[in-house]
Amino acid sequence: MTDKQNSMSVNKHVLTQDLNLRQYSNTAVFLKDRLFVLSPSAQNQHNWFDLSKVNVDRYQEKQYKGFLVVRFFDKLLVADLDRFIREMMPSDKYVLNSSGRPHWKFRIKVSGSTHFIINHQNSTKAYPVREFSVKQLQELLNKRA
């Protein structure tokens, strides 16, 4: 198994088993009824992750309630997906990977017990995210389902 595959598997069982979400193909998208969870994994020394435009485009506000759940080592960092997209993912500020696919690059900054997401293309913005336990995340998603 490659490092990327290992990284993508960290805490995936929380999403698929504890939260009963189903993974869309082999992506960072997880679904259940009217819930859309975009869940990248950040398991590297630089605390970075990316979100592909293809996965973000799968999200449609009117059909789903969306959440960003970053699997940051053993932590689950949660944000409202609508607000995160509006504030941190300008449609004209993304990068192209080697295959020409657009995506946004982020890193997680830790300040004390607070976590922030920083956009690589505009590092002046820091988006605060909350750490949730599995139980807290279950309660949040069950209220929205």
Short mmCIF file of C-alpha atoms in Angstrom, two decimals:
data_model
loop_
_atom_site.label_atom_id
_atom_site.label_comp_id
_atom_site.label_asym_id
_atom_site.label_seq_id
_atom_site.Cartn_x
_atom_site.Cartn_y
_atom_site.Cartn_z
CA MET A 1 0.00 0.00 0.00
CA THR A 2 1.38 3.44 -0.89
CA ASP A 3 1.75 6.34 1.52
CA LYS A 4 -1.14 8.10 -0.23
CA GLN A 5 -3.38 5.05 0.19
CA ASN A 6 -2.36 4.73 3.84
CA SER A 7 -3.10 8.43 4.38
CA MET A 8 -6.51 8.18 2.74
CA SER A 9 -7.41 5.24 5.00
CA VAL A 10 -6.76 6.98 8.32
CA ASN A 11 -10.02 7.19 10.29
CA LYS A 12 -12.01 6.20 7.19
CA HIS A 13 -13.74 3.60 9.39
CA VAL A 14 -15.17 6.48 11.45
CA LEU A 15 -16.94 7.75 8.35
CA THR A 16 -18.06 4.42 6.91
CA GLN A 17 -18.79 2.45 10.08
CA ASP A 18 -19.40 4.85 12.98
CA LEU A 19 -21.26 7.43 10.89
CA ASN A 20 -22.73 5.00 8.31
CA LEU A 21 -21.67 7.15 5.37
CA ARG A 22 -20.91 5.59 2.00
CA GLN A 23 -17.85 6.62 0.06
CA TYR A 24 -18.41 7.91 -3.46
CA SER A 25 -16.08 5.82 -5.63
CA ASN A 26 -12.48 6.24 -4.41
CA THR A 27 -12.83 9.93 -3.50
CA ALA A 28 -12.92 12.11 -0.39
CA VAL A 29 -16.72 12.35 -0.78
CA PHE A 30 -18.97 10.51 1.67
CA LEU A 31 -22.78 10.51 1.46
CA LYS A 32 -25.84 9.55 3.46
CA ASP A 33 -29.37 10.58 2.62
CA ARG A 34 -29.16 14.38 2.33
CA LEU A 35 -25.67 14.66 3.90
CA PHE A 36 -22.53 15.39 1.90
CA VAL A 37 -19.23 15.04 3.74
CA LEU A 38 -16.01 16.10 2.06
CA SER A 39 -13.31 14.37 4.09
CA PRO A 40 -9.69 14.78 3.06
CA SER A 41 -6.90 13.28 5.13
CA ALA A 42 -3.88 15.29 6.31
CA GLN A 43 -1.23 12.85 7.50
CA ASN A 44 2.05 14.49 6.55
CA GLN A 45 4.80 16.52 8.21
CA HIS A 46 3.64 19.73 6.51
CA ASN A 47 -0.02 19.35 7.60
CA TRP A 48 -1.31 19.91 4.07
CA PHE A 49 -4.23 18.51 2.11
CA ASP A 50 -5.99 19.37 -1.11
CA LEU A 51 -9.56 19.42 -2.36
CA SER A 52 -10.22 18.67 -6.01
CA LYS A 53 -12.60 20.83 -8.00
CA VAL A 54 -14.29 17.66 -9.28
CA ASN A 55 -15.24 16.64 -5.72
CA VAL A 56 -16.33 20.15 -4.76
CA ASP A 57 -18.47 20.33 -7.91
CA ARG A 58 -20.29 17.17 -6.78
CA TYR A 59 -21.66 19.16 -3.88
CA GLN A 60 -24.93 20.93 -4.61
CA GLU A 61 -26.28 23.13 -1.82
CA LYS A 62 -29.92 22.57 -2.60
CA GLN A 63 -29.72 18.77 -2.44
CA TYR A 64 -27.37 18.32 0.51
CA LYS A 65 -26.27 19.70 3.82
CA GLY A 66 -22.50 19.70 3.57
CA PHE A 67 -19.64 19.35 6.02
CA LEU A 68 -15.91 19.41 5.71
CA VAL A 69 -14.36 16.77 7.99
CA VAL A 70 -10.57 16.85 7.83
CA ARG A 71 -8.97 13.70 9.21
CA PHE A 72 -5.92 15.35 10.76
CA PHE A 73 -3.84 12.55 12.24
CA ASP A 74 -6.09 11.22 15.04
CA LYS A 75 -8.32 14.32 15.12
CA LEU A 76 -11.56 15.12 13.27
CA LEU A 77 -11.69 18.82 12.32
CA VAL A 78 -15.12 19.99 11.22
CA ALA A 79 -16.51 22.98 9.30
CA ASP A 80 -19.72 23.89 7.52
CA LEU A 81 -18.97 23.17 3.85
CA ASP A 82 -21.05 26.04 2.41
CA ARG A 83 -19.25 28.65 4.46
CA PHE A 84 -15.83 27.07 3.90
CA ILE A 85 -16.30 27.09 0.11
CA ARG A 86 -17.47 30.71 0.15
CA GLU A 87 -14.64 31.98 2.33
CA MET A 88 -11.70 29.78 1.41
CA MET A 89 -12.16 28.49 -2.14
CA PRO A 90 -12.39 31.34 -4.65
CA SER A 91 -13.33 29.93 -8.05
CA ASP A 92 -10.39 31.69 -9.73
CA LYS A 93 -7.69 30.75 -7.18
CA TYR A 94 -6.81 27.10 -7.57
CA VAL A 95 -3.82 25.16 -8.86
CA LEU A 96 -3.52 22.52 -11.56
CA ASN A 97 -1.90 19.22 -10.74
CA SER A 98 0.37 17.32 -13.14
CA SER A 99 -2.62 15.85 -14.97
CA GLY A 100 -4.21 19.31 -15.40
CA ARG A 101 -6.95 18.81 -12.80
CA PRO A 102 -7.80 21.90 -10.73
CA HIS A 103 -7.68 21.74 -6.95
CA TRP A 104 -7.18 23.93 -3.91
CA LYS A 105 -4.25 23.36 -1.56
CA PHE A 106 -4.52 23.91 2.18
CA ARG A 107 -2.50 23.40 5.31
CA ILE A 108 -3.55 23.12 8.91
CA LYS A 109 -2.02 25.48 11.43
CA VAL A 110 -2.19 24.60 15.10
CA SER A 111 -2.14 27.41 17.65
CA GLY A 112 -2.49 26.05 21.17
CA SER A 113 -5.65 23.98 21.12
CA THR A 114 -7.11 25.85 18.12
CA HIS A 115 -6.82 24.62 14.54
CA PHE A 116 -6.95 26.82 11.44
CA ILE A 117 -7.04 25.99 7.75
CA ILE A 118 -4.86 28.17 5.54
CA ASN A 119 -5.29 28.38 1.75
CA HIS A 120 -1.92 28.05 -0.03
CA GLN A 121 -2.96 30.57 -2.69
CA ASN A 122 -3.97 33.18 -0.12
CA SER A 123 -2.16 32.58 3.16
CA THR A 124 -3.59 35.75 4.77
CA LYS A 125 -6.87 33.95 5.52
CA ALA A 126 -7.10 31.58 8.45
CA TYR A 127 -10.32 29.59 8.80
CA PRO A 128 -10.95 28.24 12.32
CA VAL A 129 -12.19 24.65 12.56
CA ARG A 130 -13.47 22.75 15.57
CA GLU A 131 -12.24 19.41 16.75
CA PHE A 132 -15.07 16.90 17.23
CA SER A 133 -15.14 13.53 18.92
CA VAL A 134 -16.81 10.69 17.01
CA LYS A 135 -19.82 10.99 19.33
CA GLN A 136 -20.12 14.76 18.75
CA LEU A 137 -19.87 14.25 15.01
CA GLN A 138 -22.56 11.55 15.13
CA GLU A 139 -24.86 13.95 16.98
CA LEU A 140 -24.16 16.78 14.53
CA LEU A 141 -24.82 14.65 11.46
CA ASN A 142 -27.91 12.98 12.95
CA LYS A 143 -29.45 16.43 13.54
CA ARG A 144 -28.87 17.27 9.86
CA ALA A 145 -29.95 13.99 8.28
#
